[in-house]
């Protein structure tokens, strides 16, 4: 693997060195050379000392022979190559404790691996009580972070997202004690699946550590992508699992809610964002929308899933009157399309709001009431019928529970390519107004009068009865909803 000078410095142990590294260099060096070669560590004698240099910076190793220094530095390259192979092997085994032991070999500082819900997956074994800080002792005792620790880790995660970097040195303050950390978030696409914290203790964290942690996290993320091509298969996000009706750990759920400041009985709703229909790069567009949402809103759940950005809003914390205009602005600036379900009490009911949002995108009307989104209310009755049907297996029972006049007219329309059902529905939906109905059907008033008289002759029920009108419209909705899905509907006998 490629190294930078800081990574070499970190392996020189107790040797007497002077560090002359002025820039944030990436990993460019492939090996050590006594003669100059591009992208290699150039080893040469300078009096009693040896210089190890890259293109612009160098390390001075004092009181050593060139050949000895070369063997040591080339041995460092060999060490990292071996370490890289071991890292890949332990990642493939999905053993969190062993992963931290491999990372320990290069970082040699206390480390914590968190899961997607900020639960502690593993900690380095080299440190016990009283050897790091109060938070470390708390985690050792209880197996999870303290409330203050949750907040500090969450702030570190937000800082990484804001700076758009994989790994970054951050500072946390506890009881007036400032502790430097190296933090990295592990992602699968735009979904956070874990986080690594390295605590500065025995050795100062430097740019070599940042490069190494970025390298390690990239390999972890690559392994995750290869094992799970579909986010659906990953037990990475308790909120995602909840809306997909998958098993969740209530301990993880409580931890997630604690991070966000949520309560179980709060009012929740789910918004789903899609890329605009004229998008040329759907993945990039959704990435921009996801970043904008995460940067602007606090105390919401936001992650990507398939071709969606899913937002879980807690209306008990942030009122829709506040969130809607900002969401609308983000959609306008990034050409996003948003849909949403009803506000629902209780976090365990998230999946219902999510299903409503999906239905609205497929069946709802866009821009109802001037809002630039798909409206669930416009198709809620269709969904209600769909949900009732989902519990039924007896097709004739459902069909022959429909209004008998509707069944008769439906069959007549099938046989004659007629207009009875369409006319009846428009007539009732327009409150039996001849003017409004003729305009809706784009027919002359005299034509409509003829049709309504014909309907009166064919029908046995009284259209002046409110219950009868409601029964008729619901029956038509049932037949229309399943006409394409269930051919049996088109063979009914009135």
Short mmCIF file of C-alpha atoms in Angstrom, two decimals:
data_model
loop_
_atom_site.label_atom_id
_atom_site.label_comp_id
_atom_site.label_asym_id
_atom_site.label_seq_id
_atom_site.Cartn_x
_atom_site.Cartn_y
_atom_site.Cartn_z
CA UNK A 1 0.00 0.00 0.00
CA UNK A 2 1.08 3.61 -0.47
CA UNK A 3 2.37 5.65 2.47
CA UNK A 4 3.10 9.24 3.41
CA UNK A 5 5.91 10.52 5.62
CA UNK A 6 3.71 10.77 8.72
CA UNK A 7 2.90 7.06 8.48
CA UNK A 8 6.63 6.33 8.44
CA UNK A 9 7.22 8.63 11.43
CA UNK A 10 4.60 6.70 13.41
CA UNK A 11 6.60 3.46 13.01
CA UNK A 12 10.02 4.86 13.94
CA UNK A 13 9.35 4.37 17.65
CA UNK A 14 12.02 5.76 19.98
CA UNK A 15 14.43 6.81 17.24
CA UNK A 16 15.79 10.36 17.32
CA UNK A 17 14.11 12.17 14.41
CA UNK A 18 13.44 15.68 13.18
CA UNK A 19 10.19 16.15 11.26
CA UNK A 20 10.12 18.61 8.38
CA UNK A 21 6.65 18.09 6.91
CA UNK A 22 5.02 21.34 5.86
CA UNK A 23 2.04 20.13 3.85
CA UNK A 24 -0.88 17.78 4.11
CA UNK A 25 0.50 15.19 1.74
CA UNK A 26 -1.53 12.20 0.62
CA UNK A 27 -0.30 8.63 0.40
CA UNK A 28 1.99 8.67 -2.64
CA UNK A 29 5.08 6.56 -1.80
CA UNK A 30 5.16 2.91 -2.89
CA UNK A 31 8.52 1.82 -1.42
CA UNK A 32 11.97 3.01 -0.23
CA UNK A 33 14.88 3.71 -2.61
CA UNK A 34 18.53 4.61 -2.12
CA UNK A 35 18.55 6.23 -5.54
CA UNK A 36 15.88 8.83 -6.28
CA UNK A 37 12.71 7.50 -7.94
CA UNK A 38 9.29 9.15 -8.34
CA UNK A 39 6.65 8.21 -5.77
CA UNK A 40 9.22 6.53 -3.51
CA UNK A 41 10.85 7.41 -0.20
CA UNK A 42 14.35 8.66 -1.11
CA UNK A 43 16.93 7.52 1.51
CA UNK A 44 20.33 9.27 1.50
CA UNK A 45 23.16 10.10 3.94
CA UNK A 46 23.55 13.65 5.26
CA UNK A 47 26.61 13.73 7.50
CA UNK A 48 25.97 11.48 10.49
CA UNK A 49 22.23 11.51 9.78
CA UNK A 50 19.95 10.00 7.15
CA UNK A 51 17.27 11.87 5.21
CA UNK A 52 14.03 10.14 4.24
CA UNK A 53 12.27 12.39 1.76
CA UNK A 54 9.28 12.52 -0.53
CA UNK A 55 8.97 15.12 -3.29
CA UNK A 56 9.08 18.19 -0.98
CA UNK A 57 9.20 17.16 2.69
CA UNK A 58 11.57 15.01 4.71
CA UNK A 59 12.42 13.29 7.97
CA UNK A 60 15.92 13.51 9.46
CA UNK A 61 16.90 10.34 11.33
CA UNK A 62 19.92 11.09 13.50
CA UNK A 63 23.09 9.08 14.02
CA UNK A 64 22.40 6.19 11.68
CA UNK A 65 23.91 4.66 8.56
CA UNK A 66 22.09 4.85 5.24
CA UNK A 67 21.90 1.08 4.72
CA UNK A 68 20.51 0.52 8.22
CA UNK A 69 17.94 3.30 7.78
CA UNK A 70 16.95 1.89 4.37
CA UNK A 71 16.29 -1.55 5.88
CA UNK A 72 14.21 -0.02 8.66
CA UNK A 73 12.12 2.14 6.31
CA UNK A 74 11.64 -0.60 3.73
CA UNK A 75 10.58 -2.79 6.63
CA UNK A 76 7.93 -0.18 7.44
CA UNK A 77 6.56 -0.46 3.89
CA UNK A 78 6.52 -4.25 4.27
CA UNK A 79 4.74 -3.93 7.63
CA UNK A 80 1.95 -1.79 6.15
CA UNK A 81 1.54 -4.17 3.20
CA UNK A 82 1.13 -7.07 5.61
CA UNK A 83 -1.19 -5.01 7.82
CA UNK A 84 -3.35 -4.11 4.81
CA UNK A 85 -3.78 -7.80 3.93
CA UNK A 86 -4.68 -8.60 7.54
CA UNK A 87 -7.16 -5.71 7.57
CA UNK A 88 -8.96 -7.01 4.48
CA UNK A 89 -9.12 -10.50 5.96
CA UNK A 90 -10.61 -9.42 9.28
CA UNK A 91 -13.12 -7.13 7.53
CA UNK A 92 -14.34 -10.08 5.47
CA UNK A 93 -14.85 -12.05 8.69
CA UNK A 94 -17.12 -9.29 10.10
CA UNK A 95 -15.56 -9.61 13.56
CA UNK A 96 -15.73 -6.20 15.26
CA UNK A 97 -13.40 -7.02 18.15
CA UNK A 98 -10.72 -8.46 15.88
CA UNK A 99 -11.05 -5.47 13.56
CA UNK A 100 -10.15 -3.11 16.40
CA UNK A 101 -7.18 -5.29 17.33
CA UNK A 102 -5.85 -4.99 13.79
CA UNK A 103 -6.40 -1.23 13.83
CA UNK A 104 -4.62 -1.05 17.19
CA UNK A 105 -1.40 -2.21 15.56
CA UNK A 106 -1.08 1.07 13.67
CA UNK A 107 -2.95 3.58 15.85
CA UNK A 108 -1.94 2.36 19.32
CA UNK A 109 -4.58 4.49 21.01
CA UNK A 110 -7.93 3.65 22.66
CA UNK A 111 -10.64 2.98 20.04
CA UNK A 112 -14.42 2.52 20.02
CA UNK A 113 -16.49 1.09 17.17
CA UNK A 114 -20.13 2.23 17.17
CA UNK A 115 -22.98 0.71 15.16
CA UNK A 116 -25.64 2.61 13.18
CA UNK A 117 -27.66 3.33 16.32
CA UNK A 118 -24.57 4.58 18.16
CA UNK A 119 -24.40 1.44 20.26
CA UNK A 120 -20.93 0.19 21.20
CA UNK A 121 -19.91 -2.71 18.97
CA UNK A 122 -16.36 -3.11 20.31
CA UNK A 123 -13.56 -1.40 22.24
CA UNK A 124 -9.81 -1.97 22.27
CA UNK A 125 -8.75 -4.40 24.99
CA UNK A 126 -5.51 -2.63 25.95
CA UNK A 127 -7.17 -0.05 28.24
CA UNK A 128 -9.14 -0.59 31.43
CA UNK A 129 -10.84 1.57 34.07
CA UNK A 130 -9.11 4.84 34.90
CA UNK A 131 -6.71 4.63 31.95
CA UNK A 132 -8.46 6.90 29.43
CA UNK A 133 -11.25 9.23 30.61
CA UNK A 134 -14.63 9.25 32.36
CA UNK A 135 -16.58 8.40 29.20
CA UNK A 136 -14.37 5.38 28.55
CA UNK A 137 -15.04 4.15 32.08
CA UNK A 138 -18.80 4.71 31.62
CA UNK A 139 -18.83 2.62 28.42
CA UNK A 140 -16.82 -0.16 30.06
CA UNK A 141 -19.28 -0.23 32.94
CA UNK A 142 -22.60 0.05 31.07
CA UNK A 143 -21.83 -0.98 27.49
CA UNK A 144 -23.10 2.27 25.94
CA UNK A 145 -22.28 5.96 25.85
CA UNK A 146 -23.49 8.43 28.44
CA UNK A 147 -25.94 11.15 27.40
CA UNK A 148 -23.10 13.65 27.18
CA UNK A 149 -21.10 11.14 25.19
CA UNK A 150 -24.00 10.70 22.74
CA UNK A 151 -24.09 14.43 22.15
CA UNK A 152 -20.32 14.71 21.68
CA UNK A 153 -20.21 11.83 19.19
CA UNK A 154 -23.18 13.22 17.29
CA UNK A 155 -21.47 16.61 17.05
CA UNK A 156 -18.33 14.92 15.72
CA UNK A 157 -20.43 13.14 13.09
CA UNK A 158 -22.08 16.41 12.02
CA UNK A 159 -18.66 18.07 11.76
CA UNK A 160 -17.44 15.32 9.42
CA UNK A 161 -20.55 15.64 7.26
CA UNK A 162 -20.18 19.43 7.11
CA UNK A 163 -16.53 19.22 6.02
CA UNK A 164 -17.23 16.36 3.56
CA UNK A 165 -14.29 14.26 4.79
CA UNK A 166 -13.94 10.61 5.81
CA UNK A 167 -11.72 11.14 8.84
CA UNK A 168 -11.01 14.22 10.90
CA UNK A 169 -9.35 15.14 14.17
CA UNK A 170 -11.94 16.66 16.50
CA UNK A 171 -11.89 17.93 20.06
CA UNK A 172 -14.30 16.94 22.82
CA UNK A 173 -14.59 18.67 26.17
CA UNK A 174 -15.65 16.94 29.38
CA UNK A 175 -15.46 18.63 32.80
CA UNK A 176 -13.04 21.28 31.47
CA UNK A 177 -10.75 18.53 30.12
CA UNK A 178 -10.15 18.76 26.36
CA UNK A 179 -9.54 15.44 24.63
CA UNK A 180 -8.52 15.18 20.96
CA UNK A 181 -10.22 12.40 18.98
CA UNK A 182 -9.88 11.01 15.50
CA UNK A 183 -13.38 10.36 14.13
CA UNK A 184 -14.60 8.56 11.02
CA UNK A 185 -18.13 7.70 9.89
CA UNK A 186 -18.73 4.42 8.06
CA UNK A 187 -21.29 4.78 5.26
CA UNK A 188 -23.13 2.59 2.82
CA UNK A 189 -24.09 5.08 0.11
CA UNK A 190 -25.71 7.86 2.13
CA UNK A 191 -26.73 5.61 5.01
CA UNK A 192 -24.58 5.76 8.14
CA UNK A 193 -23.81 2.25 9.36
CA UNK A 194 -21.18 2.94 12.02
CA UNK A 195 -18.52 5.21 13.43
CA UNK A 196 -14.97 4.81 14.72
CA UNK A 197 -13.47 7.02 17.42
CA UNK A 198 -9.76 6.95 18.24
CA UNK A 199 -8.86 8.76 21.46
CA UNK A 200 -5.54 10.57 21.68
CA UNK A 201 -3.81 9.02 24.69
CA UNK A 202 -0.35 7.46 24.44
CA UNK A 203 0.57 8.99 21.09
CA UNK A 204 -0.43 12.24 19.41
CA UNK A 205 -2.77 11.83 16.45
CA UNK A 206 -1.29 13.17 13.22
CA UNK A 207 -1.93 13.31 9.46
CA UNK A 208 -0.66 9.78 9.05
CA UNK A 209 -3.43 8.52 11.33
CA UNK A 210 -6.02 10.48 9.37
CA UNK A 211 -4.84 8.91 6.10
CA UNK A 212 -4.74 5.44 7.63
CA UNK A 213 -8.22 5.66 9.13
CA UNK A 214 -9.60 6.95 5.84
CA UNK A 215 -7.93 3.97 4.13
CA UNK A 216 -9.39 1.49 6.65
CA UNK A 217 -12.90 2.95 6.49
CA UNK A 218 -12.85 2.90 2.68
CA UNK A 219 -12.05 -0.82 2.77
CA UNK A 220 -14.82 -1.45 5.31
CA UNK A 221 -17.32 0.41 3.12
CA UNK A 222 -16.18 -1.45 0.01
CA UNK A 223 -16.69 -4.78 1.78
CA UNK A 224 -20.19 -3.73 2.86
CA UNK A 225 -21.11 -2.77 -0.70
CA UNK A 226 -19.84 -6.07 -2.07
CA UNK A 227 -21.68 -8.15 0.53
CA UNK A 228 -24.91 -6.24 0.25
CA UNK A 229 -25.80 -4.83 -3.14
CA UNK A 230 -29.26 -3.96 -1.81
CA UNK A 231 -29.65 -1.73 1.23
CA UNK A 232 -32.71 -3.85 2.07
CA UNK A 233 -30.42 -6.63 3.30
CA UNK A 234 -28.51 -4.50 5.79
CA UNK A 235 -29.40 -4.36 9.46
CA UNK A 236 -27.82 -0.93 9.57
CA UNK A 237 -30.48 1.54 10.52
CA UNK A 238 -33.17 0.93 13.11
CA UNK A 239 -35.49 3.55 11.61
CA UNK A 240 -35.15 2.09 8.13
CA UNK A 241 -35.89 -1.37 9.48
CA UNK A 242 -38.96 -0.03 11.26
CA UNK A 243 -40.53 1.47 8.14
CA UNK A 244 -39.76 -1.74 6.24
CA UNK A 245 -41.51 -3.74 8.99
CA UNK A 246 -38.33 -5.60 9.88
CA UNK A 247 -37.31 -6.76 13.36
CA UNK A 248 -35.57 -4.07 15.40
CA UNK A 249 -33.75 -3.97 18.70
CA UNK A 250 -35.70 -1.77 21.10
CA UNK A 251 -32.42 -0.99 22.82
CA UNK A 252 -31.10 0.40 19.52
CA UNK A 253 -34.37 2.25 18.96
CA UNK A 254 -34.21 3.88 22.38
CA UNK A 255 -30.61 4.85 21.73
CA UNK A 256 -31.52 6.36 18.36
CA UNK A 257 -34.38 8.34 19.89
CA UNK A 258 -32.10 9.58 22.66
CA UNK A 259 -29.69 10.95 20.06
CA UNK A 260 -32.49 12.79 18.27
CA UNK A 261 -34.32 13.93 21.38
CA UNK A 262 -37.45 11.95 20.42
CA UNK A 263 -40.06 10.19 22.54
CA UNK A 264 -41.98 7.09 21.50
CA UNK A 265 -45.42 8.73 21.69
CA UNK A 266 -44.47 11.84 19.70
CA UNK A 267 -46.22 12.77 16.44
CA UNK A 268 -44.32 11.47 13.41
CA UNK A 269 -44.71 11.61 9.65
CA UNK A 270 -42.62 10.29 6.79
CA UNK A 271 -41.66 12.27 3.71
CA UNK A 272 -40.15 10.55 0.68
CA UNK A 273 -38.10 12.49 -1.86
CA UNK A 274 -37.47 11.41 -5.45
CA UNK A 275 -35.27 12.92 -8.13
CA UNK A 276 -37.05 15.13 -10.64
CA UNK A 277 -38.33 13.45 -13.77
CA UNK A 278 -35.86 15.33 -15.98
CA UNK A 279 -32.86 14.42 -13.82
CA UNK A 280 -29.75 13.34 -15.73
CA UNK A 281 -27.92 11.98 -12.66
CA UNK A 282 -30.43 10.63 -10.14
CA UNK A 283 -27.80 9.37 -7.68
CA UNK A 284 -25.95 12.70 -7.57
CA UNK A 285 -29.19 14.65 -7.24
CA UNK A 286 -30.42 12.56 -4.32
CA UNK A 287 -26.99 12.89 -2.67
CA UNK A 288 -27.24 16.70 -2.86
CA UNK A 289 -30.78 16.67 -1.47
CA UNK A 290 -29.75 14.34 1.36
CA UNK A 291 -26.82 16.57 2.31
CA UNK A 292 -28.97 19.71 2.20
CA UNK A 293 -31.60 18.18 4.46
CA UNK A 294 -29.04 16.85 6.95
CA UNK A 295 -27.24 20.20 7.06
CA UNK A 296 -30.37 22.30 7.58
CA UNK A 297 -32.66 20.27 9.86
CA UNK A 298 -31.95 19.10 13.37
CA UNK A 299 -33.73 16.26 15.14
CA UNK A 300 -34.94 14.44 12.04
CA UNK A 301 -34.12 11.01 10.65
CA UNK A 302 -32.80 11.24 7.10
CA UNK A 303 -31.23 8.52 4.95
CA UNK A 304 -31.30 7.13 1.43
CA UNK A 305 -32.93 3.87 0.42
CA UNK A 306 -32.94 2.63 -3.18
CA UNK A 307 -34.01 5.67 -5.26
CA UNK A 308 -35.43 7.62 -2.32
CA UNK A 309 -34.36 10.08 0.34
CA UNK A 310 -36.49 9.28 3.39
CA UNK A 311 -37.17 11.99 5.97
CA UNK A 312 -38.71 11.11 9.32
CA UNK A 313 -40.14 14.24 10.86
CA UNK A 314 -41.03 14.60 14.53
CA UNK A 315 -43.83 17.17 14.49
CA UNK A 316 -43.85 17.27 18.29
CA UNK A 317 -40.43 18.95 18.08
CA UNK A 318 -40.56 20.87 14.80
CA UNK A 319 -43.92 22.11 13.60
CA UNK A 320 -44.80 21.52 9.91
CA UNK A 321 -45.30 25.28 9.53
CA UNK A 322 -41.55 25.58 10.07
CA UNK A 323 -40.31 22.56 8.15
CA UNK A 324 -42.54 22.80 5.06
CA UNK A 325 -41.21 26.05 3.55
CA UNK A 326 -37.60 24.96 4.04
CA UNK A 327 -38.31 21.52 2.58
CA UNK A 328 -40.02 23.19 -0.38
CA UNK A 329 -37.01 25.44 -0.93
CA UNK A 330 -34.58 22.48 -0.87
CA UNK A 331 -36.77 20.64 -3.41
CA UNK A 332 -36.88 23.68 -5.70
CA UNK A 333 -33.14 24.26 -5.55
CA UNK A 334 -32.33 20.59 -6.22
CA UNK A 335 -35.23 19.61 -8.51
CA UNK A 336 -36.62 17.11 -6.02
CA UNK A 337 -40.14 15.71 -5.79
CA UNK A 338 -41.58 15.14 -2.33
CA UNK A 339 -44.50 13.07 -1.14
CA UNK A 340 -45.66 12.26 2.35
CA UNK A 341 -48.07 10.37 4.55
CA UNK A 342 -50.29 11.50 7.40
CA UNK A 343 -49.00 12.52 10.80
CA UNK A 344 -49.18 9.43 13.02
CA UNK A 345 -48.75 9.10 16.79
CA UNK A 346 -46.12 6.64 18.00
CA UNK A 347 -42.78 5.80 16.45
CA UNK A 348 -43.78 2.14 16.09
CA UNK A 349 -46.33 3.25 13.46
CA UNK A 350 -43.81 4.87 11.11
CA UNK A 351 -44.35 2.25 8.43
CA UNK A 352 -47.96 3.35 7.91
CA UNK A 353 -46.97 6.90 7.07
CA UNK A 354 -44.22 5.57 4.79
CA UNK A 355 -46.66 3.33 2.89
CA UNK A 356 -49.02 6.26 2.50
CA UNK A 357 -46.19 8.35 1.03
CA UNK A 358 -45.37 5.64 -1.51
CA UNK A 359 -49.03 5.32 -2.47
CA UNK A 360 -49.35 9.08 -2.92
CA UNK A 361 -46.41 9.11 -5.32
CA UNK A 362 -48.00 6.34 -7.40
CA UNK A 363 -51.66 7.38 -7.25
CA UNK A 364 -51.94 10.86 -5.78
CA UNK A 365 -52.37 14.23 -7.44
CA UNK A 366 -49.46 16.65 -7.70
CA UNK A 367 -49.83 20.26 -6.64
CA UNK A 368 -53.22 20.00 -4.90
CA UNK A 369 -53.94 23.24 -3.06
CA UNK A 370 -50.91 24.88 -4.65
CA UNK A 371 -48.43 22.66 -2.78
CA UNK A 372 -45.52 21.37 -4.86
CA UNK A 373 -45.83 17.78 -3.75
CA UNK A 374 -47.89 14.66 -4.26
CA UNK A 375 -51.01 14.77 -2.11
CA UNK A 376 -51.98 11.65 -0.18
CA UNK A 377 -55.42 12.96 0.72
CA UNK A 378 -56.37 12.93 -2.96
CA UNK A 379 -55.93 9.14 -3.08
CA UNK A 380 -56.55 8.19 0.56
CA UNK A 381 -59.92 6.56 -0.13
CA UNK A 382 -58.35 4.41 -2.85
CA UNK A 383 -55.73 3.31 -0.36
CA UNK A 384 -58.39 2.55 2.22
CA UNK A 385 -60.09 0.27 -0.31
CA UNK A 386 -56.73 -1.30 -1.14
CA UNK A 387 -56.03 -2.00 2.54
CA UNK A 388 -59.46 -3.58 3.01
CA UNK A 389 -58.86 -5.74 -0.03
CA UNK A 390 -55.44 -6.78 1.24
CA UNK A 391 -57.18 -8.59 4.10
CA UNK A 392 -59.55 -10.47 1.79
CA UNK A 393 -58.98 -13.63 -0.22
CA UNK A 394 -62.55 -14.34 -1.40
CA UNK A 395 -62.92 -12.37 -4.64
CA UNK A 396 -66.66 -13.03 -5.19
CA UNK A 397 -67.43 -12.04 -1.60
CA UNK A 398 -65.82 -8.63 -2.11
CA UNK A 399 -67.34 -8.04 -5.55
CA UNK A 400 -70.87 -9.06 -4.72
CA UNK A 401 -70.79 -6.82 -1.67
CA UNK A 402 -70.69 -3.89 -4.08
CA UNK A 403 -73.85 -1.95 -4.92
CA UNK A 404 -76.10 -4.07 -7.19
CA UNK A 405 -76.95 -1.11 -9.43
CA UNK A 406 -73.25 -0.46 -9.91
CA UNK A 407 -72.62 -4.09 -10.84
CA UNK A 408 -75.42 -3.91 -13.39
CA UNK A 409 -74.14 -0.68 -14.99
CA UNK A 410 -70.53 -1.92 -14.93
CA UNK A 411 -71.53 -5.06 -16.84
CA UNK A 412 -73.57 -3.04 -19.36
CA UNK A 413 -70.60 -0.75 -20.01
CA UNK A 414 -68.35 -3.76 -20.60
CA UNK A 415 -70.76 -5.23 -23.11
CA UNK A 416 -71.58 -2.02 -24.99
CA UNK A 417 -68.55 0.22 -24.31
CA UNK A 418 -71.04 2.50 -22.67
CA UNK A 419 -70.84 5.50 -20.41
CA UNK A 420 -73.25 4.70 -17.58
CA UNK A 421 -70.72 4.35 -14.74
CA UNK A 422 -68.71 7.39 -15.77
CA UNK A 423 -71.84 9.54 -16.03
CA UNK A 424 -73.19 8.33 -12.70
CA UNK A 425 -69.92 9.05 -10.86
CA UNK A 426 -69.53 12.56 -12.25
CA UNK A 427 -73.19 13.28 -11.55
CA UNK A 428 -72.85 12.30 -7.91
CA UNK A 429 -69.44 13.89 -7.37
CA UNK A 430 -70.81 17.17 -8.72
CA UNK A 431 -73.71 17.00 -6.28
CA UNK A 432 -76.18 16.17 -9.08
CA UNK A 433 -75.67 19.56 -10.70
CA UNK A 434 -76.45 19.31 -14.43
CA UNK A 435 -74.28 22.32 -15.27
CA UNK A 436 -71.18 21.12 -13.37
CA UNK A 437 -71.59 17.54 -14.57
CA UNK A 438 -71.99 18.46 -18.24
CA UNK A 439 -68.88 20.64 -18.00
CA UNK A 440 -66.91 17.84 -16.33
CA UNK A 441 -67.96 15.35 -19.03
CA UNK A 442 -67.62 17.89 -21.86
CA UNK A 443 -71.09 17.07 -23.18
CA UNK A 444 -74.17 19.16 -23.92
CA UNK A 445 -76.73 19.63 -21.16
CA UNK A 446 -79.47 17.95 -23.19
CA UNK A 447 -77.21 14.91 -23.67
CA UNK A 448 -76.67 14.71 -19.93
CA UNK A 449 -80.41 14.96 -19.25
CA UNK A 450 -80.99 12.02 -21.57
CA UNK A 451 -78.31 9.98 -19.80
CA UNK A 452 -79.58 10.70 -16.30
CA UNK A 453 -83.12 9.72 -17.27
CA UNK A 454 -81.77 6.49 -18.70
CA UNK A 455 -79.88 5.86 -15.44
CA UNK A 456 -83.06 6.37 -13.43
CA UNK A 457 -84.78 3.76 -15.57
CA UNK A 458 -81.98 1.24 -15.11
CA UNK A 459 -81.34 1.77 -11.41
CA UNK A 460 -83.54 0.52 -8.59
CA UNK A 461 -82.03 2.66 -5.82
CA UNK A 462 -82.87 6.23 -4.83
CA UNK A 463 -80.15 8.80 -5.56
CA UNK A 464 -81.66 11.25 -3.10
CA UNK A 465 -80.50 9.01 -0.24
CA UNK A 466 -77.02 10.19 1.03
CA UNK A 467 -76.07 6.70 2.20
CA UNK A 468 -76.98 5.25 -1.20
CA UNK A 469 -74.82 7.81 -3.01
CA UNK A 470 -71.85 7.05 -0.74
CA UNK A 471 -72.36 3.29 -1.29
CA UNK A 472 -72.46 3.77 -5.07
CA UNK A 473 -69.26 5.84 -5.22
CA UNK A 474 -67.34 3.46 -2.95
CA UNK A 475 -68.46 0.46 -5.01
CA UNK A 476 -67.28 2.10 -8.22
CA UNK A 477 -63.97 2.88 -6.55
CA UNK A 478 -63.52 -0.78 -5.60
CA UNK A 479 -64.27 -2.01 -9.13
CA UNK A 480 -62.03 0.57 -10.80
CA UNK A 481 -59.21 -0.06 -8.38
CA UNK A 482 -59.00 -3.78 -9.10
CA UNK A 483 -60.26 -3.96 -12.69
CA UNK A 484 -56.74 -4.32 -14.11
CA UNK A 485 -55.42 -6.55 -11.35
CA UNK A 486 -58.28 -9.07 -11.19
CA UNK A 487 -59.74 -10.11 -14.57
CA UNK A 488 -62.64 -11.74 -12.73
CA UNK A 489 -64.12 -8.25 -12.23
CA UNK A 490 -64.67 -7.94 -15.97
CA UNK A 491 -66.68 -11.17 -16.10
CA UNK A 492 -69.14 -10.38 -13.29
CA UNK A 493 -72.77 -11.24 -13.70
CA UNK A 494 -75.13 -8.59 -12.46
#
